[in-house]
Amino acid sequence: MPAVVVAAAVLAGAGAVGGLARAAGEALEIDLNARFIAVTASFTGATVDLYGATDGAGDVIVVVRGPAARITMRRKERVGGIWVNTDSVNFPAVPSFYHMAASRPPADIATTETLAASGVGIDRLPLAPSEAVPAAERAEWRAALVRAQQRARLFPQQIGKVEFRGIRLFTTRLVLPANVPTGKYEVDVLLLEKRHIIGHRQALLEVRKTGFEAGIYAFAHERPALYGLIAILLALVAGWMAGVAFRRI
Amino acid sequence: MTIYLPIADMSVDVFLLLAMGAAVGFLSGLFGVGGGFLTTPLLMFIGIPPAVAVGTGVNQVVAASVSGVLAHMRQRNVDFKMGAVLTAGGLVGSVAGVGLFTWLRTIGQVDLMVTLSYVLFLGGIGAMMAWESGRTILRRRRGLAQRGKLHQHTWLHGLPFKTRFRRSRLYISALLPLAIGLVVGVLAAIMGVGGGFIMVPAMVYLLGMPTAIVIGTSLLQIVFVTAAVTFMQSVGNQTVDVVLALLLLAGAVVGAQLGSRAGTLLRGEQLRGLLALLVLAVCIKLGWDLVAIPRDLFSIGAVVLQ
């Protein structure tokens, strides 16, 4: 994905040579008010504010992508009266989170080709199953994947608002729900003028489980046998203590 | 106040979990049942993945049963030899059950199997209990005394490996308790229950054990088998959430005390009738989810971050 964006930026650079006075690299500066989000026991989601400055008028599109995931989709069919998973399809590289924000409707500020080349918009994400799926069913599986991610609030349907403060300063708020996957998030900011990209900046945002809960998760996966023994021991001690406590009352 | 459950990987309200634990504890105190068969479906109803609901449910049963077995041991109401045979069968069954569980998980059918087993077992047991308690209540109204046969001789008594179980005053084939333990072990693994609701009637009616010893002996098997399943689910599937289990337990110990006090206010067959209705209600809800047209035919089966 970054490669595609870079290609777009190079194209934009070519455009700059052809008359635009700006250099792609300097046209845009961005920053996030947080680079690291800690998922703790009381985590209920997070908001991150993105600030940016351009060196002149233009439009801005912000795309946030969560770490890539391999997602298995299943389809139910009625078998003997009950609904059973009968088919499955794997999508090898799905952004585990996808959100976009724009200063105006994307179709108004960029050409379809530009949007497609930089993967802007859920409809333009290159999501392809890893196994051969009849062409007729491809779109159905893809739509189902998007639907499922939207239900989980991981592909927010609402396009966020990039708001300009004056001509050159802009800001947008990124909202991450409580169930965001952990990992490195790429925040790509595109500056557009005359429907072409003239600037691109990327910031990284890391979502990490911290504290006691992260320890438990890591422990359960790295030392499963010991975890199992401790789970038993905790249950035995807690159950026994509860019994003793209530016998006294 | 929400808490993030590390293994279930979701945020849940702490008070909801405590209340659920208390409700199940109340019912288990009221009806004298373990409550595992209510915990797992309830966890599934609030959105905990079925695999985690099963793995955690079984861990909670360990905690819920340990003080009971200790109490019965103090009152010498445990047949250790019988318990050992039941446990041996239970361990074999639970190894098979966890193996089956892990395999079904890889092919994406574990949710279906958990739900189906619940519908079948809850439906069967709820119907039997409703029938039995309804009959007793009617008989009492008509003023008829009931008296069943004390002992029936069937082909079960002709099986080999006859063993003397002194505490239970039985001389029966060891294969019988072994088989009962085995079935219960499989259920513990795939349903996240202790299996008392199957084992107790089987011990009373199939083995003919004295009722006083049945509860303590079955609890002994339950503690060992659910502990073994907790271990195997942790190793094989990483689906045991200790935070969730402890929260449920905290609610359950309080609820159980209230429940056992409330239980003295009702007659046995009324209690069983109420429990039957509850079991059938859970069964109908789960069964309905199987046959009703799903909101979306497609669902996410697995997500592996790269």
XYZ file of C-alpha atoms in Angstrom:
555
model
C 0.000 0.000 0.000
C 2.664 2.611 0.852
C 4.304 1.835 -2.514
C 1.120 2.872 -4.287
C 0.966 6.088 -2.345
C 4.606 6.845 -3.130
C 3.890 6.266 -6.810
C 1.041 8.736 -6.564
C 3.300 11.217 -4.846
C 5.870 10.848 -7.627
C 3.164 11.522 -10.191
C 2.209 14.557 -8.195
C 5.849 15.607 -8.150
C 5.868 15.420 -11.943
C 2.833 17.652 -11.908
C 4.702 20.091 -9.697
C 7.470 20.372 -12.246
C 4.876 21.177 -14.862
C 4.094 24.582 -13.469
C 3.173 24.242 -9.775
C 5.575 26.147 -7.658
C 5.455 23.810 -4.668
C 7.770 20.944 -3.863
C 5.817 17.872 -2.740
C 7.859 17.378 0.394
C 7.394 20.835 1.822
C 3.789 21.402 0.900
C 2.479 19.575 3.939
C 3.368 19.055 7.586
C 1.373 16.964 10.040
C 1.451 15.772 13.604
C -0.682 13.683 15.942
C -1.360 14.618 19.541
C -0.566 11.004 20.490
C 1.685 8.432 18.865
C 0.912 5.650 21.255
C -2.395 4.358 22.570
C -2.385 2.105 25.598
C -5.142 -0.484 25.802
C -5.710 -1.017 29.498
C -8.446 -2.703 31.526
C -10.624 0.373 31.372
C -10.045 1.066 27.665
C -13.244 2.241 26.003
C -11.748 3.591 22.806
C -9.572 6.591 22.085
C -9.507 9.778 20.085
C -6.419 11.169 18.440
C -6.257 14.668 17.040
C -4.364 15.205 13.837
C -3.014 18.667 13.072
C -1.528 19.768 9.806
C -0.353 22.752 7.867
C -0.146 23.338 4.144
C 1.802 26.049 2.404
C -1.214 27.202 0.481
C -4.789 26.398 -0.347
C -5.700 22.822 -1.128
C -7.815 19.919 -0.038
C -6.853 17.193 2.383
C -7.708 13.502 2.634
C -6.682 11.487 5.684
C -6.597 7.695 5.622
C -5.985 5.565 8.718
C -5.130 1.887 8.247
C -4.764 -0.651 11.036
C -2.233 -3.486 10.822
C -2.950 -5.963 8.033
C -4.830 -9.072 9.046
C -5.714 -12.370 7.457
C -9.482 -12.653 7.779
C -11.472 -15.824 7.221
C -15.061 -15.179 6.178
C -17.676 -17.894 6.540
C -21.048 -18.269 4.905
C -24.048 -20.030 6.412
C -26.528 -22.194 4.591
C -29.605 -23.938 5.817
C -28.836 -27.613 6.384
C -31.680 -29.737 7.709
C -33.471 -26.715 9.118
C -30.550 -25.113 10.944
C -28.030 -22.557 9.775
C -24.548 -24.026 9.358
C -21.268 -22.532 8.172
C -20.691 -24.292 4.872
C -18.293 -22.114 2.865
C -15.245 -20.092 3.767
C -12.968 -17.661 1.964
C -9.689 -16.144 3.163
C -8.715 -12.541 2.644
C -4.940 -12.478 3.204
C -4.373 -8.736 3.655
C -7.221 -6.705 5.091
C -6.563 -3.511 7.027
C -7.833 -4.448 10.490
C -9.095 -0.868 10.793
C -9.889 1.649 8.090
C -11.048 5.188 8.484
C -10.927 8.161 6.184
C -11.548 11.837 6.597
C -11.650 14.586 3.972
C -12.085 18.322 3.775
C -14.728 17.927 1.047
C -16.401 14.867 -0.496
C -13.467 12.879 -1.966
C -15.090 12.606 -5.388
C -15.093 16.420 -5.582
C -11.421 16.877 -4.753
C -9.673 14.038 -6.556
C -10.020 12.089 -9.780
C -11.267 8.523 -9.578
C -7.846 7.316 -10.734
C -6.079 9.211 -7.983
C -8.412 7.815 -5.350
C -7.999 4.298 -6.716
C -4.201 4.556 -6.942
C -3.865 5.569 -3.316
C -6.554 3.249 -1.994
C -8.770 6.025 -0.691
C -12.230 4.829 0.271
C -13.445 1.439 1.395
C -14.824 0.695 -2.062
C -11.372 1.070 -3.541
C -9.459 -1.079 -1.051
C -7.746 -3.894 -2.907
C -9.379 -6.779 -1.029
C -8.965 -10.069 -2.858
C -9.534 -13.594 -1.580
C -6.521 -15.902 -1.598
C -8.390 -18.786 -3.172
C -10.168 -19.062 -6.503
C -13.692 -17.748 -6.071
C -16.146 -17.618 -8.996
C -16.223 -14.078 -10.336
C -19.944 -13.826 -9.647
C -19.407 -14.476 -5.936
C -16.307 -12.328 -5.476
C -18.192 -9.100 -4.977
C -20.588 -10.813 -2.576
C -17.773 -12.075 -0.336
C -16.026 -8.732 -0.429
C -19.200 -6.886 0.472
C -19.784 -9.327 3.328
C -16.286 -8.672 4.673
C -16.825 -4.914 4.556
C -20.220 -5.313 6.210
C -18.760 -7.411 9.012
C -15.972 -4.888 9.607
C -18.514 -2.078 9.630
C -20.664 -3.904 12.162
C -17.588 -4.231 14.363
C -17.066 -0.455 13.936
C -13.635 -1.173 12.434
C -14.550 0.343 9.045
C -16.472 3.457 10.118
C -18.978 4.267 7.374
C -19.001 7.948 8.160
C -16.265 9.859 6.365
C -14.608 12.075 8.947
C -14.364 15.824 8.587
C -11.061 17.547 7.977
C -11.618 21.107 9.111
C -9.531 24.020 7.989
C -8.697 26.769 10.442
C -8.055 29.518 7.978
C -6.440 28.553 4.676
C -3.373 26.672 5.822
C -4.080 24.947 9.124
C -6.286 21.915 9.344
C -7.305 19.395 11.933
C -9.316 16.185 12.195
C -10.243 13.846 14.995
C -9.559 10.126 14.623
C -11.850 7.925 16.692
C -10.716 4.416 17.584
C -13.401 2.154 19.079
C -12.857 -0.036 22.156
C -12.226 -3.131 20.050
C -9.413 -1.739 17.865
C -6.825 -4.379 17.009
C -3.371 -3.788 18.412
C -0.406 -2.962 16.221
C 1.009 -0.192 14.086
C -1.440 2.125 12.372
C -0.504 4.128 9.303
C -1.996 7.591 9.071
C -1.619 8.914 5.536
C -2.391 12.532 4.776
C -2.780 13.576 1.158
C -2.791 17.167 0.012
C -4.646 17.714 -3.228
C -4.918 20.562 -5.611
C -6.767 20.597 -8.909
C -7.793 16.994 -8.233
C -4.214 15.705 -8.029
C -1.983 14.804 -5.121
C 0.651 17.417 -4.486
C 1.772 16.360 -1.040
C 1.869 13.258 1.120
C 2.863 12.714 4.717
C 2.619 9.617 6.849
C 2.536 9.310 10.618
C 2.584 6.087 12.611
C 0.342 5.412 15.534
C 0.827 2.421 17.763
C -1.952 0.675 19.682
C -0.583 -1.637 22.322
C -2.044 -3.633 25.183
C -0.358 -2.570 28.395
C -0.499 -3.373 32.041
C -1.933 -6.389 33.758
C -4.247 -7.455 30.915
C -1.500 -7.388 28.299
C 0.559 -9.512 30.654
C -2.245 -12.043 30.999
C -2.758 -12.273 27.242
C 0.950 -12.691 26.531
C 1.282 -15.202 29.345
C -1.659 -17.288 28.077
C -0.139 -17.482 24.617
C 3.529 -17.831 25.481
C 3.353 -20.158 28.490
C -0.008 -21.899 28.037
C 0.774 -24.858 30.312
C 1.808 -22.665 33.223
C -1.161 -20.397 32.562
C -3.483 -23.402 32.740
C -1.991 -24.538 36.037
C -2.319 -21.054 37.514
C -5.925 -20.795 36.278
C -6.696 -24.056 38.123
C -4.851 -22.972 41.255
C -6.603 -19.580 41.309
C -9.988 -21.268 40.939
C -9.225 -23.792 43.693
C -7.980 -21.169 46.131
C -10.752 -18.668 45.331
C -13.444 -21.338 45.579
C -12.046 -22.704 48.816
C -11.681 -19.253 50.387
C -15.223 -18.335 49.382
C -16.458 -21.501 51.057
C -14.524 -20.795 54.253
C -15.648 -17.170 54.349
C -19.312 -18.090 54.097
C -19.149 -20.931 56.593
C -18.229 -18.351 59.230
C -21.233 -16.135 58.545
C -17.517 0.580 34.789
C -16.143 -1.583 32.021
C -13.276 -3.980 32.192
C -11.250 -5.313 29.314
C -11.170 -9.104 29.282
C -7.759 -10.117 27.969
C -8.621 -13.517 26.471
C -12.174 -12.812 25.315
C -10.655 -9.630 23.826
C -13.595 -7.390 24.578
C -14.752 -4.794 27.085
C -17.643 -5.756 29.330
C -19.361 -4.010 32.204
C -17.974 -5.337 35.504
C -21.354 -5.104 37.213
C -23.028 -7.059 34.432
C -20.551 -9.896 35.007
C -20.948 -9.741 38.786
C -24.727 -9.743 38.405
C -24.575 -12.696 36.025
C -22.355 -14.581 38.446
C -24.736 -13.744 41.283
C -27.778 -14.832 39.267
C -26.210 -18.165 38.342
C -24.926 -18.556 41.903
C -28.396 -17.820 43.280
C -29.932 -20.441 40.997
C -27.254 -22.989 41.806
C -27.767 -22.387 45.522
C -31.529 -22.524 45.091
C -31.633 -25.681 42.986
C -28.454 -27.360 44.202
C -26.916 -27.515 40.743
C -23.484 -26.427 39.573
C -24.716 -23.789 37.170
C -22.128 -24.339 34.443
C -24.904 -25.104 31.986
C -26.305 -21.615 32.656
C -22.980 -19.740 32.784
C -21.803 -20.735 29.316
C -25.016 -19.810 27.422
C -25.284 -16.529 29.376
C -21.718 -15.630 28.411
C -22.589 -16.400 24.798
C -25.719 -14.218 25.027
C -23.621 -11.174 26.033
C -21.266 -11.701 23.098
C -18.357 -13.657 24.568
C -17.062 -15.964 21.800
C -18.461 -19.494 22.407
C -14.963 -20.993 22.586
C -13.997 -18.588 25.391
C -17.373 -19.064 27.103
C -16.749 -22.822 27.227
C -13.117 -22.598 28.361
C -13.913 -20.012 31.024
C -17.113 -21.699 32.152
C -15.223 -24.862 32.974
C -12.624 -22.905 34.956
C -15.390 -21.283 36.970
C -16.897 -24.705 37.717
C -13.593 -25.731 39.364
C -13.973 -22.825 41.767
C -17.695 -23.374 42.311
C -17.244 -27.075 43.166
C -14.178 -27.125 45.402
C -15.772 -25.930 48.621
C -18.693 -28.300 48.062
C -16.466 -31.331 47.715
C -14.521 -30.350 50.845
C -17.756 -30.041 52.810
C -18.937 -33.459 51.619
C -15.558 -34.982 52.467
C -15.829 -33.690 56.020
C -19.234 -35.342 56.285
C -17.725 -38.563 54.824
C -20.206 -38.427 51.929
C -17.633 -39.246 49.249
C -16.966 -42.681 47.768
C -13.322 -42.241 46.774
C -13.083 -45.503 44.858
C -16.164 -44.659 42.811
C -14.837 -41.119 42.415
C -11.527 -42.437 41.086
C -13.261 -44.615 38.462
C -15.556 -41.754 37.413
C -12.532 -39.433 37.212
C -10.530 -41.916 35.132
C -13.403 -42.112 32.655
C -13.772 -38.332 32.809
C -10.125 -37.725 31.960
C -10.297 -39.993 28.902
C -13.517 -38.306 27.810
C -12.152 -34.813 28.300
C -9.018 -35.545 26.254
C -11.282 -36.726 23.440
C -13.613 -33.756 23.967
C -10.863 -31.123 23.855
C -9.416 -32.819 20.756
C -12.831 -32.658 19.090
C -13.226 -29.032 20.216
C -9.848 -27.989 18.757
C -10.566 -29.741 15.467
C -14.026 -28.199 15.118
C -12.486 -24.822 15.865
C -10.120 -25.118 12.913
C -12.970 -26.002 10.541
C -15.211 -23.240 11.920
C -17.953 -25.433 13.385
C -17.306 -25.035 17.101
C -20.066 -22.446 17.669
C -22.594 -24.704 16.024
C -21.516 -27.735 18.026
C -21.615 -25.876 21.351
C -25.081 -24.492 20.607
C -26.400 -27.818 19.305
C -25.154 -29.741 22.342
C -26.805 -27.201 24.615
C -30.103 -27.382 22.769
C -30.089 -31.188 22.864
C -29.054 -31.592 26.500
C -31.010 -28.707 27.974
C -34.046 -29.661 25.925
C -33.888 -33.302 26.994
C -33.206 -32.617 30.637
C -35.618 -29.720 30.926
C -38.406 -31.811 29.408
C -37.659 -34.747 31.727
C -37.580 -32.538 34.817
C -40.735 -30.683 33.835
C -42.530 -33.997 33.307
C -41.279 -35.492 36.553
C -41.994 -32.467 38.751
C -45.349 -31.838 37.061
C -46.359 -35.424 37.752
C -45.290 -35.187 41.384
C -47.154 -31.921 41.918
C -50.318 -33.411 40.366
C -50.025 -36.562 42.470
C -49.625 -34.542 45.618
C -52.754 -32.598 44.743
C -54.681 -35.825 44.233
C -53.255 -37.123 47.467
C -51.682 -40.262 46.021
C -48.629 -41.709 47.703
C -45.979 -42.830 45.268
C -43.671 -45.704 45.635
C -41.316 -46.956 42.982
C -39.402 -50.173 42.692
C -36.290 -50.076 44.845
C -34.065 -52.083 42.579
C -34.340 -53.371 39.072
C -32.085 -55.983 37.572
C -31.100 -55.202 33.990
C -28.429 -56.227 31.498
C -26.228 -53.513 33.022
C -25.648 -55.780 35.979
C -24.264 -58.519 33.751
C -21.222 -56.536 32.577
C -17.679 -57.781 33.409
C -15.070 -56.231 35.798
C -17.367 -56.433 38.773
C -15.985 -54.316 41.595
C -17.035 -53.727 45.155
C -17.663 -50.102 46.076
C -17.848 -50.314 49.845
C -18.896 -46.762 50.640
C -21.741 -46.935 48.104
C -22.646 -50.480 49.189
C -22.551 -51.619 45.567
C -21.076 -54.579 43.710
C -21.249 -53.561 40.066
C -19.162 -53.542 36.898
C -16.509 -50.805 36.938
C -17.296 -50.232 33.260
C -20.537 -48.483 34.212
C -19.067 -45.587 36.243
C -16.180 -45.468 33.763
C -18.632 -44.919 30.900
C -20.638 -42.340 32.865
C -17.420 -40.477 33.703
C -16.368 -40.603 30.062
C -19.585 -39.049 28.750
C -19.382 -36.332 31.408
C -15.735 -35.665 30.493
C -16.676 -35.069 26.850
C -19.471 -32.708 27.924
C -17.132 -30.785 30.234
C -14.781 -30.187 27.310
C -17.325 -29.176 24.682
C -19.961 -27.482 26.838
C -17.908 -25.967 29.661
C -20.022 -27.639 32.330
C -19.292 -29.834 35.312
C -21.872 -32.306 34.088
C -23.574 -32.887 37.426
C -26.955 -32.603 35.741
C -26.151 -35.778 33.771
C -23.944 -37.544 36.301
C -26.191 -37.274 39.368
C -29.274 -38.871 37.771
C -27.046 -41.502 36.115
C -25.460 -42.401 39.464
C -28.811 -42.597 41.189
C -30.775 -44.450 38.526
C -28.143 -46.442 36.586
C -25.720 -47.285 39.380
C -28.230 -47.260 42.218
C -25.919 -45.323 44.538
C -27.299 -43.963 47.821
C -28.382 -40.355 47.202
C -26.436 -39.016 50.197
C -23.133 -40.071 48.641
C -23.943 -39.172 45.029
C -23.478 -35.393 45.325
C -20.100 -35.478 47.087
C -18.745 -38.189 44.802
C -19.888 -36.434 41.639
C -18.360 -33.167 42.881
C -15.038 -34.970 43.390
C -15.088 -36.094 39.756
C -16.167 -32.618 38.626
C -13.262 -30.871 40.392
C -10.666 -33.175 38.837
C -12.163 -33.299 35.353
C -12.905 -29.556 35.071
C -9.376 -28.837 36.319
C -7.999 -31.159 33.614
C -10.188 -29.508 30.960
C -9.087 -26.036 32.120
C -5.492 -27.138 31.611
C -6.117 -28.695 28.203
C -8.183 -25.747 26.921
C -5.419 -23.379 28.081
C -2.755 -25.368 26.253
C -4.722 -26.296 23.148
C -6.946 -23.291 22.512
C -5.922 -20.417 24.871
C -9.607 -19.857 25.601
C -9.577 -19.670 29.414
C -10.108 -16.112 30.654
C -9.098 -16.017 34.329
C -10.259 -12.422 34.806
C -13.725 -13.355 33.575
C -13.795 -16.551 35.651
C -12.848 -14.740 38.858
C -15.430 -11.991 38.326
C -18.156 -14.568 37.769
C -17.020 -16.441 40.864
C -17.120 -13.310 43.007
C -20.754 -12.810 42.081
C -21.546 -16.510 42.373
C -20.389 -17.011 45.982
C -22.711 -14.274 47.193
C -25.586 -15.415 45.004
C -25.232 -19.037 46.104
C -25.683 -18.136 49.773
C -28.853 -16.172 49.068
C -30.080 -18.939 46.789
C -29.631 -21.726 49.306
C -31.544 -19.690 51.903
C -34.355 -19.006 49.425
C -34.367 -22.718 48.574
C -35.642 -23.665 52.025
C -38.851 -21.739 51.322
C -39.896 -23.926 48.390
C -40.728 -27.624 48.064
C -38.472 -29.945 46.084
C -40.774 -30.590 43.160
C -41.636 -26.891 42.904
C -37.926 -26.110 42.738
C -37.394 -28.751 40.083
C -40.372 -27.453 38.126
C -38.974 -23.915 38.169
C -35.506 -25.120 37.183
C -37.067 -27.105 34.336
C -38.779 -23.966 33.017
C -35.515 -22.031 33.219
C -33.570 -24.770 31.435
C -36.226 -24.959 28.706
C -36.173 -21.166 28.278
C -32.400 -21.155 27.700
C -32.806 -24.119 25.347
C -35.526 -22.394 23.315
C -33.469 -19.211 22.989
C -30.434 -21.163 21.744
C -32.577 -23.329 19.471
C -34.273 -20.277 18.003
C -30.869 -18.798 17.096
C -30.088 -21.974 15.163
C -33.223 -21.978 13.028
C -34.005 -18.262 12.670
C -32.649 -16.615 9.540
C -29.362 -14.966 10.612
C -29.097 -11.209 10.313
C -26.174 -11.789 7.974
C -25.394 -15.129 6.342
C -21.734 -14.158 6.304
C -19.603 -13.824 9.404
C -15.968 -13.404 10.316
C -14.503 -16.774 11.243
C -10.976 -15.837 12.207
C -8.740 -12.778 12.268
C -4.983 -13.246 12.333
C -2.976 -10.045 12.621
C 0.223 -10.053 10.625
